[in-house]
Coordinates of C-alpha atoms and ligand atoms in Angstrom, one line a residue:
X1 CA 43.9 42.6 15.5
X2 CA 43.4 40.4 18.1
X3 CA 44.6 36.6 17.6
X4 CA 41.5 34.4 16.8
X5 CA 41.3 31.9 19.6
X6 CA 42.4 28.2 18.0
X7 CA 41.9 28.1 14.6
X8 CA 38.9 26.1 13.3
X9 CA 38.3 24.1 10.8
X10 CA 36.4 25.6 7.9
X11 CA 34.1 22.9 7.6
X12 CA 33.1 23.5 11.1
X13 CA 33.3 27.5 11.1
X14 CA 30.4 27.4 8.5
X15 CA 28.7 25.0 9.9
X16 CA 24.9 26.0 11.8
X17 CA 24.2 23.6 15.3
X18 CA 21.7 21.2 15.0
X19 CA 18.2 23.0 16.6
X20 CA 16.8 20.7 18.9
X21 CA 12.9 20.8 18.6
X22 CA 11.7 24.0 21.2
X23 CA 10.6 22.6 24.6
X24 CA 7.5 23.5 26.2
X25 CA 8.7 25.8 29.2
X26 CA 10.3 28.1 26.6
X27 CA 7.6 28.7 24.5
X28 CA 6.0 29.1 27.8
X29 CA 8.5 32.2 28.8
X30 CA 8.1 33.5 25.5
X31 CA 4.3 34.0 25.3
X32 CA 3.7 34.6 28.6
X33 CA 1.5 31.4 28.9
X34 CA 1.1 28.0 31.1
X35 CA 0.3 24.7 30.3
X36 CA 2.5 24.2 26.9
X37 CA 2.8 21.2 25.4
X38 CA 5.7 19.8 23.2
X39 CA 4.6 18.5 19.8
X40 CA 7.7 19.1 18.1
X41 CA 10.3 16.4 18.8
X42 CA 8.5 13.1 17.7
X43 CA 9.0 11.9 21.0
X44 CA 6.4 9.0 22.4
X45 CA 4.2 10.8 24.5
X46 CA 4.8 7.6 27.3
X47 CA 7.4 7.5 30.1
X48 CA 8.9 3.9 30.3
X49 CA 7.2 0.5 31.5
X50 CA 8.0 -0.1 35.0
X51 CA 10.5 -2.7 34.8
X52 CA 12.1 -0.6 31.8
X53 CA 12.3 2.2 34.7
X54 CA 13.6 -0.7 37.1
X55 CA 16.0 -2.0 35.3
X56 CA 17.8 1.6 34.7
X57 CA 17.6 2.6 38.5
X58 CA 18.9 -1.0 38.9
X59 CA 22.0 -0.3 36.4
X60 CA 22.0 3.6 38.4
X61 CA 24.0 1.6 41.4
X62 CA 26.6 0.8 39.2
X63 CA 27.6 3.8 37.1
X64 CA 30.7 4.8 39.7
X65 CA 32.2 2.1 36.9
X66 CA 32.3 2.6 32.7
X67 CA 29.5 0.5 31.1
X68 CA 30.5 -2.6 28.6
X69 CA 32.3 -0.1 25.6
X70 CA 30.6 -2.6 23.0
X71 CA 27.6 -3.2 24.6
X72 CA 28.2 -6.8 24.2
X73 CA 24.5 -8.8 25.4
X74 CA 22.7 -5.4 23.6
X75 CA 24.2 -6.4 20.2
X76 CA 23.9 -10.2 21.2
X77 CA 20.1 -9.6 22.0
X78 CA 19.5 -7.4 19.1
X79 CA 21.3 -9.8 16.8
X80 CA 18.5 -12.3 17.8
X81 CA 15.9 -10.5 17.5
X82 CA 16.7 -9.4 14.5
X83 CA 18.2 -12.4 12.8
X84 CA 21.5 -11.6 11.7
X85 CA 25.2 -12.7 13.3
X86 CA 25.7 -10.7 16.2
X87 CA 29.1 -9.0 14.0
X88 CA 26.5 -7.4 11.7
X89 CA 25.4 -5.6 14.4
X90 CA 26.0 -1.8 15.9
X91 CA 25.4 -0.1 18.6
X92 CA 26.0 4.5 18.5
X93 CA 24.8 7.4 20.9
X94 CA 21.3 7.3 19.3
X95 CA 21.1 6.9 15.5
X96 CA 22.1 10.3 15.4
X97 CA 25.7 9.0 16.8
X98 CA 25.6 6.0 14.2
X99 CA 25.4 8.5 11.2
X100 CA 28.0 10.7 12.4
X101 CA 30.2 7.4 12.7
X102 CA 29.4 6.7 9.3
X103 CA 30.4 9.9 7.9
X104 CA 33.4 9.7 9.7
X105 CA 34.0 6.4 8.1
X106 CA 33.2 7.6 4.5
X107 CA 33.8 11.1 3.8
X108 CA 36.8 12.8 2.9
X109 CA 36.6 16.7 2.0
X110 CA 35.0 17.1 -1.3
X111 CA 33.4 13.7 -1.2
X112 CA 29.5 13.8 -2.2
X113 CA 26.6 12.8 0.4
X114 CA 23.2 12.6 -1.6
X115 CA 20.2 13.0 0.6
X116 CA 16.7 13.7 -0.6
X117 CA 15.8 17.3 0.7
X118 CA 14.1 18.3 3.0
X119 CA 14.8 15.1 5.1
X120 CA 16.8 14.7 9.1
X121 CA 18.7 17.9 9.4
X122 CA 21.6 16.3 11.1
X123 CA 22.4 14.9 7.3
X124 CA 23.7 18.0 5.9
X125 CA 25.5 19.0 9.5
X126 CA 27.0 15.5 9.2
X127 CA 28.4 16.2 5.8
X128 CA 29.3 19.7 6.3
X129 CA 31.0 18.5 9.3
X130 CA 33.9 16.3 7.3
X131 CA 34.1 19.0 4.5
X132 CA 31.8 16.8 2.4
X133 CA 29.3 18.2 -0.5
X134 CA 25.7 17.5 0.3
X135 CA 23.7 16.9 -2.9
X136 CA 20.1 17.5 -2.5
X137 CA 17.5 15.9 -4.8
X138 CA 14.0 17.4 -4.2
X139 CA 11.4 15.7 -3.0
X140 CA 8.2 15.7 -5.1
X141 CA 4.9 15.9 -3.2
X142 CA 6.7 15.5 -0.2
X143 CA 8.0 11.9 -1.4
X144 CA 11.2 11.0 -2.5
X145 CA 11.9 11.3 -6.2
X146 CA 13.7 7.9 -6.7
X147 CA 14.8 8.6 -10.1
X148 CA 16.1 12.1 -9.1
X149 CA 18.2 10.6 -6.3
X150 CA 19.4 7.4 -9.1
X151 CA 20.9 10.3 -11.1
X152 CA 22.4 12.0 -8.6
X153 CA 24.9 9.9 -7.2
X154 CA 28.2 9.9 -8.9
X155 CA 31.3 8.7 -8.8
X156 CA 32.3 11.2 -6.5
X157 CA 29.3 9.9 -3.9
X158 CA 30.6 8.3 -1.0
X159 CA 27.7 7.8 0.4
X160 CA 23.6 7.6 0.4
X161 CA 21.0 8.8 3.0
X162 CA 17.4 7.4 2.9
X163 CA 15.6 8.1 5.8
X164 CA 12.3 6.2 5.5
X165 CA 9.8 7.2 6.7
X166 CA 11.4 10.7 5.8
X167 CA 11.1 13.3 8.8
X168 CA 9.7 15.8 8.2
X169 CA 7.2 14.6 5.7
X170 CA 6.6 10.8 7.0
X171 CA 6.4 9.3 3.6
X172 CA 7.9 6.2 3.3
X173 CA 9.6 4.0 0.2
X174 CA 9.1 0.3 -0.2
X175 CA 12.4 -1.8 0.1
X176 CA 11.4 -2.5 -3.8
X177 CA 11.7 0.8 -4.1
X178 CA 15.4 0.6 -2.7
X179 CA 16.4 -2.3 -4.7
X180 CA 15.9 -0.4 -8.1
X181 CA 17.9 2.1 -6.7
X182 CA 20.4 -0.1 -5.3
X183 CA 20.8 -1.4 -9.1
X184 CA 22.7 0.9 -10.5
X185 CA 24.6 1.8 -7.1
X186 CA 27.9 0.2 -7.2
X187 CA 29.2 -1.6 -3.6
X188 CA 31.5 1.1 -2.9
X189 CA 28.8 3.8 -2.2
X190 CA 27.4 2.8 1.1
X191 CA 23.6 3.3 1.4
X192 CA 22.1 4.3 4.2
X193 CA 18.1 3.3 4.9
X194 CA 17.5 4.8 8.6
X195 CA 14.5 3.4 9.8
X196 CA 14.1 5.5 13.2
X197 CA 10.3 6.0 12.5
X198 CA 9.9 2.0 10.9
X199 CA 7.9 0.5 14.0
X200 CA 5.0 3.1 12.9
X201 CA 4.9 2.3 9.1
X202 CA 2.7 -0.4 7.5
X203 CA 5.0 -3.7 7.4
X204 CA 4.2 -4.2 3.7
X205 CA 6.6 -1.7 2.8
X206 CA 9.3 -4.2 3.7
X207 CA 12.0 -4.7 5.8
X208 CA 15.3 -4.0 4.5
X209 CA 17.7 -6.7 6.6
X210 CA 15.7 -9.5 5.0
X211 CA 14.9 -8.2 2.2
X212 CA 17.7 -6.4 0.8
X213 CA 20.8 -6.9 3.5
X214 CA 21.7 -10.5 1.7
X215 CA 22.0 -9.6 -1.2
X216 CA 23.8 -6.2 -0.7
X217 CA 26.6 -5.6 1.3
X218 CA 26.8 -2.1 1.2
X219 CA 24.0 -1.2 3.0
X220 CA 23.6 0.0 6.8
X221 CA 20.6 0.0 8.1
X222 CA 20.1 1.9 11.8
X223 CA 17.0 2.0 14.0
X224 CA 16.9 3.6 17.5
X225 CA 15.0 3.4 20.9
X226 CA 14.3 6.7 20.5
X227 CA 10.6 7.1 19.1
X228 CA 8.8 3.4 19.2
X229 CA 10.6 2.4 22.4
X230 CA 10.2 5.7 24.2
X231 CA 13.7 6.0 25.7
X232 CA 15.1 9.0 23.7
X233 CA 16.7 10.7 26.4
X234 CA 19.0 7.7 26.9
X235 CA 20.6 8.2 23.6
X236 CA 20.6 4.2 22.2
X237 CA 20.4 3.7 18.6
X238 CA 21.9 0.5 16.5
X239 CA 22.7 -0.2 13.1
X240 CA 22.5 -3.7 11.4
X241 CA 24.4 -4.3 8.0
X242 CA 28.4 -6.1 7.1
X243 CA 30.1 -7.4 9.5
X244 CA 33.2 -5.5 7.2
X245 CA 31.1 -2.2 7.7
X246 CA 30.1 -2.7 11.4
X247 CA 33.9 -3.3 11.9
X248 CA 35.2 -0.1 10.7
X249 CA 32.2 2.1 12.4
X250 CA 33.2 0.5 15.6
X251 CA 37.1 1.2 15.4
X252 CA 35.6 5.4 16.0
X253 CA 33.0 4.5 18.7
X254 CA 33.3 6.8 21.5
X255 CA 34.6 4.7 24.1
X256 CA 31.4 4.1 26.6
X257 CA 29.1 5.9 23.8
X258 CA 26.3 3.8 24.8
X259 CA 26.1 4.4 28.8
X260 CA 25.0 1.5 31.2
X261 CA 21.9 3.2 31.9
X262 CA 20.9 3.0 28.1
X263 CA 22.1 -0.2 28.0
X264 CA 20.3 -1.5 31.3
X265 CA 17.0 0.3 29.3
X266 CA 17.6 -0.8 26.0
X267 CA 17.6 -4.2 27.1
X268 CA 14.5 -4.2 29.0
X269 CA 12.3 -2.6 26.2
X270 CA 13.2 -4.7 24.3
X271 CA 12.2 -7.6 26.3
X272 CA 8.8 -6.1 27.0
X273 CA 8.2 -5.3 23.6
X274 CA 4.9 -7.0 23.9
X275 CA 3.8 -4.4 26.4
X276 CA 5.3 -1.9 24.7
X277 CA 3.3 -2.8 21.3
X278 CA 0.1 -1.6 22.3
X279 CA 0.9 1.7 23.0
X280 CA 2.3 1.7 19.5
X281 CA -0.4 0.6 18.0
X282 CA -2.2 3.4 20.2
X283 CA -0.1 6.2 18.5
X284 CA -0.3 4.7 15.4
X285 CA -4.5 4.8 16.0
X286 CA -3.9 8.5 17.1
X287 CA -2.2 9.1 14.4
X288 CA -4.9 8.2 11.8
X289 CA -7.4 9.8 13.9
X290 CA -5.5 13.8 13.2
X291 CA -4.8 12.6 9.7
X292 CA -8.9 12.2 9.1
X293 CA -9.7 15.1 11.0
X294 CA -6.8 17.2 9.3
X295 CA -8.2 15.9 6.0
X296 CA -11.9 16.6 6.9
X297 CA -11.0 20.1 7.0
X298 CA -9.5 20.2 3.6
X299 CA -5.9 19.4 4.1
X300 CA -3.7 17.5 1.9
X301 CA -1.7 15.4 3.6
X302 CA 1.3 13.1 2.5
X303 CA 1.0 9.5 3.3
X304 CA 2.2 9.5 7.3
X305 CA 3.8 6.5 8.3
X306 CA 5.6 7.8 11.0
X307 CA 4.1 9.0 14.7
X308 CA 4.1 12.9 13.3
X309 CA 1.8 14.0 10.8
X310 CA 4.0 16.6 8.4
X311 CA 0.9 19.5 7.2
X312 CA 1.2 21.2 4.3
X313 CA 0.8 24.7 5.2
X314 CA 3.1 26.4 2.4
X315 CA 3.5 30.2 2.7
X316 CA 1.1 30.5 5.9
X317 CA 3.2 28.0 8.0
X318 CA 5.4 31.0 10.2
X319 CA 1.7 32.3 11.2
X320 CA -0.1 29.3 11.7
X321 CA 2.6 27.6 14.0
X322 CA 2.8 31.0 15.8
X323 CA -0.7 31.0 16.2
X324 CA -0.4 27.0 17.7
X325 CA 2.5 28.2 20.0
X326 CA 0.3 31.0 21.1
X327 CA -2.0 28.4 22.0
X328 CA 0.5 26.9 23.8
X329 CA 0.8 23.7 21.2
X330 CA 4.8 23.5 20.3
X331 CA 5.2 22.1 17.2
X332 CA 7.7 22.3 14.4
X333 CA 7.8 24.5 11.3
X334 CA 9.3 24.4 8.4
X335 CA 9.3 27.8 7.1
X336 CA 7.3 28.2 3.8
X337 CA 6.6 24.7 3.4
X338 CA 4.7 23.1 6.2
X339 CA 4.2 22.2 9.9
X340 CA 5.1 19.0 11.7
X341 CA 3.3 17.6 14.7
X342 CA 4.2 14.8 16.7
X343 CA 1.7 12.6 17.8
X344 CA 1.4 12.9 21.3
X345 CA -1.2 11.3 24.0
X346 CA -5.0 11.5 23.4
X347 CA -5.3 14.6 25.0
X348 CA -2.6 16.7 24.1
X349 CA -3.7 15.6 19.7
X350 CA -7.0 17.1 20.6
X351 CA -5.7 20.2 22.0
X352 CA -3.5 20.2 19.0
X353 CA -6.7 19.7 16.5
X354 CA -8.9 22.2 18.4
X355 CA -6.0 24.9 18.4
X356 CA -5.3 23.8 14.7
X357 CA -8.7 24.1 13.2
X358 CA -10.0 26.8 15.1
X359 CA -10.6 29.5 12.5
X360 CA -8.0 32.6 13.1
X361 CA -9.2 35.3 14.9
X362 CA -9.0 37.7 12.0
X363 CA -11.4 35.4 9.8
X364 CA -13.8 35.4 12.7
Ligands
PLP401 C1 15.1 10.4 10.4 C2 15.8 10.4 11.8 N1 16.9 9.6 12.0 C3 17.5 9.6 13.2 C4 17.0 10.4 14.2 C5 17.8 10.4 15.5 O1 17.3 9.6 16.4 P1 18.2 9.1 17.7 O2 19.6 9.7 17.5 O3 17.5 9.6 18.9 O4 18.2 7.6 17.5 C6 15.9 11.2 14.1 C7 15.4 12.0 15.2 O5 14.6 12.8 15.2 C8 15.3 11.2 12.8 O6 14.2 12.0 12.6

């Protein structure tokens, strides 16, 4: 028998990649069609401000040199704006890179992640990925079960994974919700609340770094430029919580993680957030707009406070997002459950609406 080439580790020979969202050109190859469009990444359907642009081709002049490892004025400017010290706050390769630090930080082989399910798929890769045990409490209606994920962490749980608003349903818990919860979690489980989708949801759910942060060290909240900021392809995310936490996530950084370009970017969105605010509130109009026509036509939808509306579709979900890919409208399915669609611009929700509600050709 031939000699297997290195030997991996079992947690990793087990383990299935992450599947990126399917881009537009491949469904394109695959049906033969032209004109795709991507619904299926909850990406923000708008390239970047011009002096977001500007600042990153100014940054592009300099990148024959490594970036600032710590991203020093990012965390200093974020730290500001957010209203902590600047040593509560972290910056990772997208939020994505954050929660991989923190697993690294926290899980030993055999440890316990509990995650609501279904929820970010990189969770249970992150786990799997340190030999950890993901533990899985349902969802019910598509919302979190709070006393479900209460009983389910244990002594043996390391660590906690809220993501709110959950992809891929978009519901979202209250950080009252979170504090019951954090009641009966001792301080050396470390909680996770990752708001990547927060800058859609309605502000009176709360805001965990004033709300909760203070009073409870062992939480880690992380937030990205991904969605609201529109700079997902520069990989930027951050995480605010203890200074004690932020210190041991940064000790396994990858040196230059956050590259100068994303830094040069991240900076600059962030100072034009004002610009930036009304094409939020644009998506977040856009949003509403497919959730009444979706619901007009007899769907019923969970609460979406994210910029993707998550569709109930149960066991016809494989044909109607076949039929929507057909159309050439690339969204995401979640086989035997339901179909997520990211809002995109204006035009591209109506194309997704008039493919979605068309009746199928077999009922016609
Ligand atoms: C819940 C959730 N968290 C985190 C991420 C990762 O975002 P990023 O790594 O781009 O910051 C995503 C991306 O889809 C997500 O859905």
């Amino acid at each position: 028998m031939d000699m297997p080439i290195g030997r991996v580790r079992p947690s990793i020979q087990g383990l299935a990649a992450y599947r990126p969202g399917k881009g537009a050109a491949q469904a394109e190859r695959e049906h033969g069609i032209t004109n795709a469009i991507k619904l299926a990444s909850n990406e923000n359907p708008y390239a970047p401000l011009p002096a977001v642009t500007a600042a990153i081709q100014a940054a592009a002049n300099g990148v024959n040199r490594y970036g600032d490892h710590r991203a020093s004025a990012l965390r200093a400017a974020l730290a500001e704006r957010v209203g902590v010290d600047v040593e509560q706050v972290a910056v990772g390769c997208g939020s994505v890179g954050l929660l991989q630090q923190l697993c690294l930080t926290y899980v030993d082989g055999g440890d316990e992640v509990v995650f609501p399910w279904p929820s970010f798929e990189a969770y249970p890769i992150c786990t799997e990925m340190m030999g950890g045990v993901p533990v899985r409490p349902p969802l019910v209606d598509h919302a979190f079960d709070m006393a479900a994920i209460a009983d389910a962490v244990t002594e043996r749980t390391k660590l906690v994974l809220l993501a709110t608003p959950n992809n891929p349903t978009g519901t979202a818990i209250t950080t009252k919700d979170i504090a019951n919860l954090l009641t009966s979690i001792p301080n050396n489980i470390v909680v996770l609340i990752d708001e990547a989708y927060r800058e859609f949801a309605d502000p009176s759910l709360g805001d965990p770094v004033t709300d909760l942060l203070p009073e409870h060290r062992n939480l880690v909240i992380t937030r990205t430029f991904s969605k609201a900021y529109g700079l997902a392809g520069l990989r930027v995310g951050y995480a605010i919580s203890d200074a004690e936490i932020v210190r041991e996530l940064d000790k396994i950084l990858i040196p230059f993680a956050v590259n100068s370009l994303g830094q040069a970017g991240a900076l600059a969105a962030l100072d034009a957030f004002d610009e930036i605010k009304p094409k939020l509130d644009g998506i977040i109009g856009e949003r509403d707009r497919m959730v009444a026509a979706l619901t007009d036509d007899g769907w019923k939808l969970p609460p979406a406070e994210a910029n993707f509306v998550y569709i109930p579709t149960g066991e016809r979900t494989d044909d109607l997002y076949l039929d929507l890919e057909r159309a050439g409208v690339v969204t995401r399915p979640f086989s035997g459950d339901g179909i997520r669609v990211t809002v995109g611009s204006e035009e591209e929700n109506d194309r997704f609406l008039k493919s979605f509600l068309a009746p199928p050709l077999n009922e016609t």
